[in-house]
Coordinates of C-alpha atoms in Angstrom, one line a residue:
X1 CA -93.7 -14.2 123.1
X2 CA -95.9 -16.3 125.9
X3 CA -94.9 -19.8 125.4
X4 CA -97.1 -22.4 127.0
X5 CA -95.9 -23.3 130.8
X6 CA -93.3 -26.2 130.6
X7 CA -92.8 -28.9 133.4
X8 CA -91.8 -27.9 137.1
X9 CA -91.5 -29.9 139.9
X10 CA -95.4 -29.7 140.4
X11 CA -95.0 -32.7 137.6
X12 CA -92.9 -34.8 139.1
X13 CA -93.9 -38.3 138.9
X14 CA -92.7 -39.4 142.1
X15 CA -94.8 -37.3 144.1
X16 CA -97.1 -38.7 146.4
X17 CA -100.1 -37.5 148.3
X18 CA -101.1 -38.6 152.4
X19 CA -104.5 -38.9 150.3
X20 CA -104.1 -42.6 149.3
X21 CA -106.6 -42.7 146.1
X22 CA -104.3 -40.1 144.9
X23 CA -101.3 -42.3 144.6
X24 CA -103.8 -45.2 142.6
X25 CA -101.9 -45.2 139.3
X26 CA -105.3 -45.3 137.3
X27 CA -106.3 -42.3 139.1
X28 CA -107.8 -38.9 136.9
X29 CA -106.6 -37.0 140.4
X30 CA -103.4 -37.6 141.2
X31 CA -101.0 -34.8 142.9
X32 CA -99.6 -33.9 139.6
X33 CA -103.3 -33.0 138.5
X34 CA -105.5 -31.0 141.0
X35 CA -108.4 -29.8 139.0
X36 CA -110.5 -27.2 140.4
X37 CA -114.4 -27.4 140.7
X38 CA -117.0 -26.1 142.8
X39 CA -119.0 -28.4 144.9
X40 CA -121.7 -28.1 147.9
X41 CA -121.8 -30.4 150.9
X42 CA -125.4 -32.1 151.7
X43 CA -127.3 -29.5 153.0
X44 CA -124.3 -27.3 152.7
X45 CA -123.1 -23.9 151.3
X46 CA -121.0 -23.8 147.6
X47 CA -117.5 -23.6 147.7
X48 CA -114.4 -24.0 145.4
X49 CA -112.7 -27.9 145.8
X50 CA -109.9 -29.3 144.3
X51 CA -110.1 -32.9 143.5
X52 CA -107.6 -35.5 144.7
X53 CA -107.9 -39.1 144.2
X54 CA -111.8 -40.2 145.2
X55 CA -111.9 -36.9 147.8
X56 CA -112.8 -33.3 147.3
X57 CA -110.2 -30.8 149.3
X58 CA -112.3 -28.5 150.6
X59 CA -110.5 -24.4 150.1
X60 CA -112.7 -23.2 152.3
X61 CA -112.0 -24.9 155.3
X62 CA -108.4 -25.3 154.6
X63 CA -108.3 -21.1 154.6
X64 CA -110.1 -21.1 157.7
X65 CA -107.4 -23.2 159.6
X66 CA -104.4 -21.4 157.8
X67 CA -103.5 -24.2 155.7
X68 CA -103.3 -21.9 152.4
X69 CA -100.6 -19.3 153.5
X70 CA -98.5 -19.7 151.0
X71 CA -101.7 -19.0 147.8
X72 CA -102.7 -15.6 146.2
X73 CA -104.4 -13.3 149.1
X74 CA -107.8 -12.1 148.8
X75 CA -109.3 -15.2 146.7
X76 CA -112.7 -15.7 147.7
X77 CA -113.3 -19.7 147.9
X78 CA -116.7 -19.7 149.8
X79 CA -118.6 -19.3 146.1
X80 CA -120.7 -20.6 143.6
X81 CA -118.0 -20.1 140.8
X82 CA -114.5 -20.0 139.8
X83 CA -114.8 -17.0 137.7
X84 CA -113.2 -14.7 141.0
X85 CA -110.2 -17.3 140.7
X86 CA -110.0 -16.8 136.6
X87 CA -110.1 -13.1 136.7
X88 CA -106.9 -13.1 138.5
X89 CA -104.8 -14.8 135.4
X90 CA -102.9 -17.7 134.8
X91 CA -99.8 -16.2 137.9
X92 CA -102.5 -16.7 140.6
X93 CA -103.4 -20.2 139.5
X94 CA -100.0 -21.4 138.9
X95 CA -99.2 -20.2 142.9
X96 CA -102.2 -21.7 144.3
X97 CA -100.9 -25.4 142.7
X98 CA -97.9 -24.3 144.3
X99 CA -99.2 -24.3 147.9
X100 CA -101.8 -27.3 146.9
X101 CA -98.8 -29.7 146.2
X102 CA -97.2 -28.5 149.0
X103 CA -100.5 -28.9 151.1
X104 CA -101.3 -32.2 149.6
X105 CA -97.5 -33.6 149.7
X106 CA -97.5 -37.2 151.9
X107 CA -94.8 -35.7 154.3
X108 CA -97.2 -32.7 155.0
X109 CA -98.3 -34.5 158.4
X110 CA -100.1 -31.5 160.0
X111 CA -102.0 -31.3 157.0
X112 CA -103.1 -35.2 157.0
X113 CA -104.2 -35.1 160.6
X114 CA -107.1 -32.7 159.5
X115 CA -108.2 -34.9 156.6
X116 CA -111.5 -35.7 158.2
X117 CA -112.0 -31.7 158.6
X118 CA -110.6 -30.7 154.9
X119 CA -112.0 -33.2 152.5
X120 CA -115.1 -34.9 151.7
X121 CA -115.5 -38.1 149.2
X122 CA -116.4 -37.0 145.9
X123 CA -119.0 -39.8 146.2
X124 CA -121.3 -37.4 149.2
X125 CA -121.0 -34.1 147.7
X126 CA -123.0 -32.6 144.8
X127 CA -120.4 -31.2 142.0
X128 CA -122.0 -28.0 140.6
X129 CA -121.4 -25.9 137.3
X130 CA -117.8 -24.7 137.8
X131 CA -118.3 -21.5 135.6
X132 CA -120.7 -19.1 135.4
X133 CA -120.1 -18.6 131.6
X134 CA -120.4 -15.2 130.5
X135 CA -120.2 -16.0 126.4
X136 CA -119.9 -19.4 125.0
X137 CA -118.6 -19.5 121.4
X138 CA -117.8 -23.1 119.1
X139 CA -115.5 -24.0 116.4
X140 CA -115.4 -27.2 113.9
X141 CA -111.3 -27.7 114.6
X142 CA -111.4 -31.0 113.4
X143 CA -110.8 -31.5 109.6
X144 CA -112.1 -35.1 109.9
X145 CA -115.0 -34.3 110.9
X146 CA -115.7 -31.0 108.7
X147 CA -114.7 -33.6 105.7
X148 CA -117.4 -36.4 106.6
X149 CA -120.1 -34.4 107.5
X150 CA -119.4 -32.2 104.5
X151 CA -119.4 -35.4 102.6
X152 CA -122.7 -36.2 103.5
X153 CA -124.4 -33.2 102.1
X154 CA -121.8 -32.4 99.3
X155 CA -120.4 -35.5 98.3
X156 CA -118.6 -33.8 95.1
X157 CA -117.5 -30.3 97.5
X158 CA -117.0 -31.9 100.8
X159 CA -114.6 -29.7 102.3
X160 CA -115.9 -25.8 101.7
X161 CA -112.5 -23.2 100.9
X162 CA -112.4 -21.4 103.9
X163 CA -111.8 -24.2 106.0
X164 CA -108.1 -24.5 105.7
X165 CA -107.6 -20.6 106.4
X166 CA -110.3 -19.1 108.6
X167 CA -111.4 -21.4 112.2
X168 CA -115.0 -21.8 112.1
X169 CA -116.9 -21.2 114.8
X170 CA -120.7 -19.7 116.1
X171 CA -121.8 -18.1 119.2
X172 CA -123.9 -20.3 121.2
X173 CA -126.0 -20.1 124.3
X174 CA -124.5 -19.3 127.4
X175 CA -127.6 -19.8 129.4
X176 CA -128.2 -23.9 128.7
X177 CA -124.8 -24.5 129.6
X178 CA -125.5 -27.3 131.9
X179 CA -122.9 -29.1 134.7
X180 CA -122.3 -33.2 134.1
X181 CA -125.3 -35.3 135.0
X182 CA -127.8 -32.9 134.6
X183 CA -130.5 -34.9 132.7
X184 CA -131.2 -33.1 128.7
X185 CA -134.7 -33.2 127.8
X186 CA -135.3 -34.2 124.0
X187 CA -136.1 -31.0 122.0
X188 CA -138.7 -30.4 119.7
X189 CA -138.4 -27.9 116.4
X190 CA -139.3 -27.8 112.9
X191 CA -138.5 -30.8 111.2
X192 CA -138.7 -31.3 107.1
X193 CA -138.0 -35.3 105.9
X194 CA -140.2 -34.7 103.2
X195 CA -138.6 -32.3 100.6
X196 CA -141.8 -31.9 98.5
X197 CA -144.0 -31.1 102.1
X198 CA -143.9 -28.2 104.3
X199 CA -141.8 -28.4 107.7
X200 CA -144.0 -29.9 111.0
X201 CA -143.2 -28.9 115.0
X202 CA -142.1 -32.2 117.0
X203 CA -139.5 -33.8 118.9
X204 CA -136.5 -34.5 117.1
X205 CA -135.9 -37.8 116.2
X206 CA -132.2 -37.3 115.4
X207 CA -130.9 -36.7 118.8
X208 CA -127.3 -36.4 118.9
X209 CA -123.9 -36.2 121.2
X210 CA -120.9 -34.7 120.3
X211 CA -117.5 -35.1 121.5
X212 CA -115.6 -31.9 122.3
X213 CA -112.6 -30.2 124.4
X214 CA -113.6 -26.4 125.9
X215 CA -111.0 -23.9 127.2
X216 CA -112.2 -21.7 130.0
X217 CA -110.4 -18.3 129.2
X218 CA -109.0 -15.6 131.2
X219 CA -106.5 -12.4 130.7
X220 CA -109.9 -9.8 129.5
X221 CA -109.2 -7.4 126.3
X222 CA -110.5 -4.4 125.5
X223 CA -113.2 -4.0 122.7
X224 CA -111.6 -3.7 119.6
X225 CA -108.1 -5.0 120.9
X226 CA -107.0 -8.3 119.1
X227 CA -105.0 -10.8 121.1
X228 CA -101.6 -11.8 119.0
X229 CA -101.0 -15.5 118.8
X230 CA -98.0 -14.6 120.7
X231 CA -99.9 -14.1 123.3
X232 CA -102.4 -16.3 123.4
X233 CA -101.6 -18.7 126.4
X234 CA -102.2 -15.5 128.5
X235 CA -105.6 -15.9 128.1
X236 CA -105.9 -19.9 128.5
X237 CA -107.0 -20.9 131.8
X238 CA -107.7 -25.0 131.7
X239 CA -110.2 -26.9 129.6
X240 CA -113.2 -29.5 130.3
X241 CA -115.0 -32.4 128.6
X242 CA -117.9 -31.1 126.4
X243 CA -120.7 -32.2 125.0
X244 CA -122.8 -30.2 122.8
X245 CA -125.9 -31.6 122.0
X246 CA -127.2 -31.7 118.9
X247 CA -130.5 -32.0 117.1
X248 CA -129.1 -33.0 113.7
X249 CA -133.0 -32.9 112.0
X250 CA -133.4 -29.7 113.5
X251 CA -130.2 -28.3 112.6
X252 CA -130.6 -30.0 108.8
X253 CA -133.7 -27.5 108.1
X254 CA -132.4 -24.1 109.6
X255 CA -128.9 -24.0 109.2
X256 CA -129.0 -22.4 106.1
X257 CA -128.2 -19.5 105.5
X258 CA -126.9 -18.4 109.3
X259 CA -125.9 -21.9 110.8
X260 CA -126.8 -23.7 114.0
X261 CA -129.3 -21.8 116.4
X262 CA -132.1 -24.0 117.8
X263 CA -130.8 -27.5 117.5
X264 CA -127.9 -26.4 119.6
X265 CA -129.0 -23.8 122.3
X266 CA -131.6 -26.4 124.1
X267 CA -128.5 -28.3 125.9
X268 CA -124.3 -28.2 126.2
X269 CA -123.2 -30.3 129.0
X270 CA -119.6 -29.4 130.7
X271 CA -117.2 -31.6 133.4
X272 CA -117.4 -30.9 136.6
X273 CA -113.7 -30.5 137.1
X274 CA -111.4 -27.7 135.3
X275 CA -108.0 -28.7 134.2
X276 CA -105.6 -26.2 134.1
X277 CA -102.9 -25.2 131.5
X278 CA -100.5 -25.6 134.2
X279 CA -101.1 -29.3 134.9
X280 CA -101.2 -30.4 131.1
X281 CA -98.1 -28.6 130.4
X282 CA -96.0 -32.3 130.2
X283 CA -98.6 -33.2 127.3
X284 CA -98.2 -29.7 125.3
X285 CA -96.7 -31.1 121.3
X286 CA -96.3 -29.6 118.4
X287 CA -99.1 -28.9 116.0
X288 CA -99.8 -31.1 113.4
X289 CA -97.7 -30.7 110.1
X290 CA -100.4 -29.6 107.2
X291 CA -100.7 -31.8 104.3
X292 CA -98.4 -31.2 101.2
X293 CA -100.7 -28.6 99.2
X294 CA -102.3 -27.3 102.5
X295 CA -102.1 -23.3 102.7
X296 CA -99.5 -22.5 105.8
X297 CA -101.9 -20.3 108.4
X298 CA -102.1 -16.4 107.6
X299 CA -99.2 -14.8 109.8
X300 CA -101.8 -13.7 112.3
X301 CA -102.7 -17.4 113.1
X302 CA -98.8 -18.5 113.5
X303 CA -96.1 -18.1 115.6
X304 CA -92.7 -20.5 116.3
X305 CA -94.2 -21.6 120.4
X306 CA -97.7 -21.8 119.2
X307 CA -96.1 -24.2 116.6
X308 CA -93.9 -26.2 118.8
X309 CA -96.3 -26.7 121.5
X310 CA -99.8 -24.8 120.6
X311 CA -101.6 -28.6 120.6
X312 CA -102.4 -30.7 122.9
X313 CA -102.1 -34.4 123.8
X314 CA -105.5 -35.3 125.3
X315 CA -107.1 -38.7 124.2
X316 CA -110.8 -38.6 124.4
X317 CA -113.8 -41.2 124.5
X318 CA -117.2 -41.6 124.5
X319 CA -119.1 -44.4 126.3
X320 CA -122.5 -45.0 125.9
X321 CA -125.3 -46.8 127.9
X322 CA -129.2 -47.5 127.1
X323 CA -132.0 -47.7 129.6
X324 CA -131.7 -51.6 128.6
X325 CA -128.3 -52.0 129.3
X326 CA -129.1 -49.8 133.1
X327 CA -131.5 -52.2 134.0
X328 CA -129.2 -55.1 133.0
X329 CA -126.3 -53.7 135.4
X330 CA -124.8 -54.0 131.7
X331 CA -121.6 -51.9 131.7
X332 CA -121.5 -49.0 129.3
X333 CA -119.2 -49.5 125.9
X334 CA -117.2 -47.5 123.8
X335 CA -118.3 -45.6 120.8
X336 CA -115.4 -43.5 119.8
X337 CA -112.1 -42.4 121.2
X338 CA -109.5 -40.0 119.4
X339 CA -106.6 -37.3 120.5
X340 CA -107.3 -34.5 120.5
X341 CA -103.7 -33.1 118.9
X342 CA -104.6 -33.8 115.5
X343 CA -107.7 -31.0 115.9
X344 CA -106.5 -29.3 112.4
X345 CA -106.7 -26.0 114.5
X346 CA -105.5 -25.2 118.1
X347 CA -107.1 -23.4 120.6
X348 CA -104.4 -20.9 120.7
X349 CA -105.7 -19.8 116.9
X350 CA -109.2 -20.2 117.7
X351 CA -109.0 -18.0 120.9
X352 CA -106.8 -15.4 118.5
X353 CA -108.9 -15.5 115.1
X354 CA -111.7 -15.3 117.7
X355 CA -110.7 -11.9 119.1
X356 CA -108.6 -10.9 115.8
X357 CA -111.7 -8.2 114.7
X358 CA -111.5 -6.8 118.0
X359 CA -114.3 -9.6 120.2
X360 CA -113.8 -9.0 123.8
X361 CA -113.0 -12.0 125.6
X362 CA -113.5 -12.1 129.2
X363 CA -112.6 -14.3 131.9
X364 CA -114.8 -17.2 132.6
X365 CA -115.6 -17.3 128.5
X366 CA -115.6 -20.6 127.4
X367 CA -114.5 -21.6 123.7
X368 CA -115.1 -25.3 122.5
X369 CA -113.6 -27.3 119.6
X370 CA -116.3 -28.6 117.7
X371 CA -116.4 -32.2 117.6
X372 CA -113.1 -34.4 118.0
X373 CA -112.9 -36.6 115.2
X374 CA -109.9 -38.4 113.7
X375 CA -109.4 -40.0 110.6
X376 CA -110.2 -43.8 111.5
X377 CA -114.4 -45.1 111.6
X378 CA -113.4 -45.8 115.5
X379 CA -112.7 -42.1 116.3
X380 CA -115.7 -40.5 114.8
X381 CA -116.8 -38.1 117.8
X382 CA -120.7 -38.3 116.8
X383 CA -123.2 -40.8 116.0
X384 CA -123.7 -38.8 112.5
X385 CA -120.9 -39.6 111.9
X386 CA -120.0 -42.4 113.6
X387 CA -123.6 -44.4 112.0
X388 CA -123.1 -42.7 108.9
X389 CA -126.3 -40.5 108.8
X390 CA -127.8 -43.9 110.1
X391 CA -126.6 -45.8 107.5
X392 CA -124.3 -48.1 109.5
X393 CA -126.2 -48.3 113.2
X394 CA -123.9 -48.5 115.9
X395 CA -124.4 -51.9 118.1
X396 CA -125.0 -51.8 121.6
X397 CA -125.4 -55.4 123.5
X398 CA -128.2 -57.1 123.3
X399 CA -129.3 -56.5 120.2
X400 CA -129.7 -53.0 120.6
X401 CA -128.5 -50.7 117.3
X402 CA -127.9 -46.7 117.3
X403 CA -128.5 -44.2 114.3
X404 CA -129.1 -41.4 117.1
X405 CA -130.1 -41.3 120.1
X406 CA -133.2 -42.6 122.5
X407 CA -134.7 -41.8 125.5
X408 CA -133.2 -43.2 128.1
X409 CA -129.8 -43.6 126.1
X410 CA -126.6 -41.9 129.0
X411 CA -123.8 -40.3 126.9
X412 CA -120.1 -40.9 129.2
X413 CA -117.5 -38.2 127.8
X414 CA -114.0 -39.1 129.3
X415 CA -110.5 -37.9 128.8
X416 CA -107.2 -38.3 129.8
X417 CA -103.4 -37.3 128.8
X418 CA -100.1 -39.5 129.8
X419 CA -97.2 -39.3 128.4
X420 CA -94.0 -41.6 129.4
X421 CA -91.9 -40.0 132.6
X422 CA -95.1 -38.3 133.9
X423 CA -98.5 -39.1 135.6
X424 CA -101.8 -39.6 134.0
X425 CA -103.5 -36.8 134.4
X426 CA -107.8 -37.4 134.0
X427 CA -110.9 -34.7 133.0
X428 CA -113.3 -36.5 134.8
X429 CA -116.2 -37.2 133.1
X430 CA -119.1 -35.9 131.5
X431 CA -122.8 -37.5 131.5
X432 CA -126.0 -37.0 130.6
X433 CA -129.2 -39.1 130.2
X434 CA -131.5 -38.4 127.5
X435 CA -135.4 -37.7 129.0
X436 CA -138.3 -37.4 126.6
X437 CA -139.7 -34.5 124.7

C-alpha cells in the first residue's frame, strides 16, 4: 500500500531562506514550497527554475557551479520541459527538494553569495508551459457542480445515476493546452438559440471560465495494466491551477450524444508553477464522508490511505477584471472561492478508474478535476453557474454585470493550502485575457 508522503523536516515552519521574499509570510514561495517551472531569461535559452519568494532559482546555473551535489545525477535542467524530471518518479523529486532546502536554507552562506549569479526576479523572466503534455484527460469531481448544472437542463433528474459510482471524465486536447497569460481568442462554432431554426456558424456569445485543480502524473503503465488505488500516489507528481475554457452555447448544441469536443479543445490555460505531492503533504485530509444513502465506492475505487488522506486541502479562487476596470487601475474582485477537499472524487480514484480498463498513463499526462464548486452561491467555480445560466448577472464595479464572458474580460485563478503549525504554501496564478473572435 503507497500512502501519500507525510511531513518531514522539508515542512518545517521555522525554516528560513537567505532569499528574503521567501520568509514574507503572505508568500505562495516560501522554503517549505519550491514549485518547479520552466522559465527563459530575456534573450535567453529555457531552463527548469524553482520559484522562491519574488526570484526564480536558476538549476542550470546552480549545476554548473556544483551547487546541486547532493540531487538525482543525470537530470537534464537546460530544457524546455519538466517531463525528463517526471519520468524519473516521485524518489527523484522528493531528493532534489532535499538538496533545494538545503541549498536555499539562510545559513547556506556560500550559496547566498552567488545570488546575483543563481536567480533572476520572477518579474524579468518569461515563465513558459512547464509540461509538454502528452494526453490531457477531464473529470466533473465536483458533485455541486454536476448537481446545478444538471439542474439546469433536467430540473426533475438533475443528478444522472452514474455519478455516484463511476468518475466522469473526457479526453481533451493536448495541443491547446496553453501556459498562464497567454491571451484565448473567442471561438466561433455552431450555435442553436432558436429551437424551431437550424444551427448558424459565429462566435460564441457564452464564453466561459472554469475553475479547476490538474495533477501532472508520473510512474508509466503498461497498456492494459490497471493501476490499484493502492497505488495510486506512485503515479502523482504535483498539480496546477487550471482553467478550461468553455464555450457553454457551443457545447449546449453538440454535446449530445458524445459530450464536449469543440467548445472545449480551442483553449485550457495551466500555472506556470508545479506543486508537488511532496510539498502539500501537511494539507493531505481524509475524503469526504458520503451522504447517508450514498453508494460506498466499488472496491476498486477504495482503499483505508486513499480514505484517510486521498483529498486534498487546497482553497481556490477566481478573480476577475474587465477592460473597464484595466483602464480604471480598478483592482480585480472575487467571483468564487471553494476547497478543493470536498471534490466528491479524488484524484487518487480519478487517476485509477482512469487506467482501471487498461489506459496507459504516462509521465507528463495531465488529469484535471472538472470544475471546483462547493455547495454555497459564493463557491460556484463558473459563471454558468455562478449567474445562473445568466439569470442572476454577476456585478463587477461600475456598473458592469456578467452572464459570461467579454472581450477584454482577464480571468485570475489562484490557490493556496495552510493549515495551522505549517507554512502557506501558494499555486501561483493562472490568467488569461479574453481577445475577440
Amino acid at each position: 500500500m503507497t500512502q501519500a508522503s507525510a511531513p518531514d523536516a522539508t515542512h518545517d515552519a521555522t525554516l528560513r531562506s537567505w532569499v528574503s521574499a521567501a520568509n514574507d509570510p503572505g508568500t505562495d514561495f516560501p522554503i517549505q514550497n519550491l514549485p518547479l517551472g520552466v522559465f527563459r531569461r530575456r534573450g535567453g535559452t529555457p531552463g527548469i527554475g524553482i520559484a522562491i519568494g519574488d526570484r526564480v532559482l536558476d538549476l542550470a546555473a546552480c549545476a554548473r557551479l556544483g551547487l546541486l551535489e547532493d540531487a538525482p545525477r543525470d537530470v537534464r535542467f537546460e530544457t524546455d520541459s519538466l517531463n525528463d524530471l517526471m519520468s524519473r518518479g516521485r524518489t527523484a523529486s522528493s531528493t532534489l527538494r532535499q538538496a533545494l532546502v538545503g541549498l536555499l536554507h539562510v545559513e547556506n552562506r556560500a550559496a547566498a553569495r552567488r545570488e546575483a549569479e543563481i536567480t533572476v526576479a520572477i518579474a524579468d523572466v518569461d515563465l513558459l508551459r512547464p509540461v509538454d503534455v502528452g494526453d490531457y484527460s477531464d473529470f466533473y469531481a465536483s458533485i455541486h457542480h454536476a448537481t446545478n448544472v444538471g439542474s439546469m437542463f433536467r430540473p426533475d433528474n438533475p443528478l444522472l445515476p452514474n455519478y455516484k459510482y463511476v468518475p466522469i471524465g473526457y479526453h481533451g486536447r493536448a495541443s491547446s493546452i496553453i501556459v498562464s497569460s497567454t491571451n484565448v481568442r473567442r471561438p466561433k462554432g455552431q450555435l442553436r438559440d432558436d429551437a424551431n431554426a437550424p444551427p448558424v456558424y459565429a462566435p460564441s456569445r457564452r464564453l466561459d471560465y472554469e475553475l479547476e485543480l490538474g495533477a501532472y502524473l508520473t510512474s508509466e503503465n503498461q497498456l492494459g495494466d490497471a493501476i490499484p488505488i493502492a497505488r495510486a500516489e506512485e503515479h502523482l507528481w504535483g498539480v496546477c491551477l487550471v482553467n478550461d475554457w468553455s464555450a457553454r452555447d457551443i457545447q449546449t448544441w453538440e454535446y449530445q450524444p458524445l459530450g464536449p469536443f469543440l467548445s472545449k479543445s480551442f483553449a485550457t490555460s495551466v500555472s506556470p508553477w508545479v506543486v508537488t505531492m511532496d510539498a502539500l503533504a501537511p494539507f493531505r485530509v481524509a475524503a469526504p464522508t458520503r451522504p447517508a444513502g450514498d453508494p460506498a465506492p466499488l472496491p476498486y475505487l477504495a482503499d483505508a490511505a486513499s480514505v484517510e488522506r486521498g483529498a486534498m486541502d487546497i482553497t481556490l479562487e477566481v478573480w476577475l477584471r474587465s477592460a473597464r476596470m484595466r483602464e480604471q487601475g480598478t483592482p480585480a474582485v472575487r467571483a468564487s472561492r471553494s476547497r478543493f477537499r470536498e471534490m466528491y472524487w479524488t484524484f487518487p480514484q480519478l487517476l485509477t478508474h482512469h487506467a482501471s480498463n487498461g489506459c496507459n498513463l504516462r509521465p507528463g499526462d495531465l488529469i484535471a478535476s472538472g470544475t471546483v464548486s462547493n455547495a454555497e452561491k459564493e463557491s460556484r467555480g463558473c459563471l454558468l453557474e455562478r449567474a445562473w445560466r445568466g439569470t442572476e448577472p454577476f456585478e463587477l464595479p461600475g456598473g458592469e454585470r456578467r452572464a459570461f464572458l467579454e472581450d477584454g474580460d482577464e480571468v485570475i485563478l489562484r490557490g493556496f493550502a495552510e493549515r495551522d503549525g505549517y507554512r502557506r504554501v501558494g499555486l501561483g496564478e493562472c490568467r488569461g485575457v479574453v481577445r475577440p473572435a
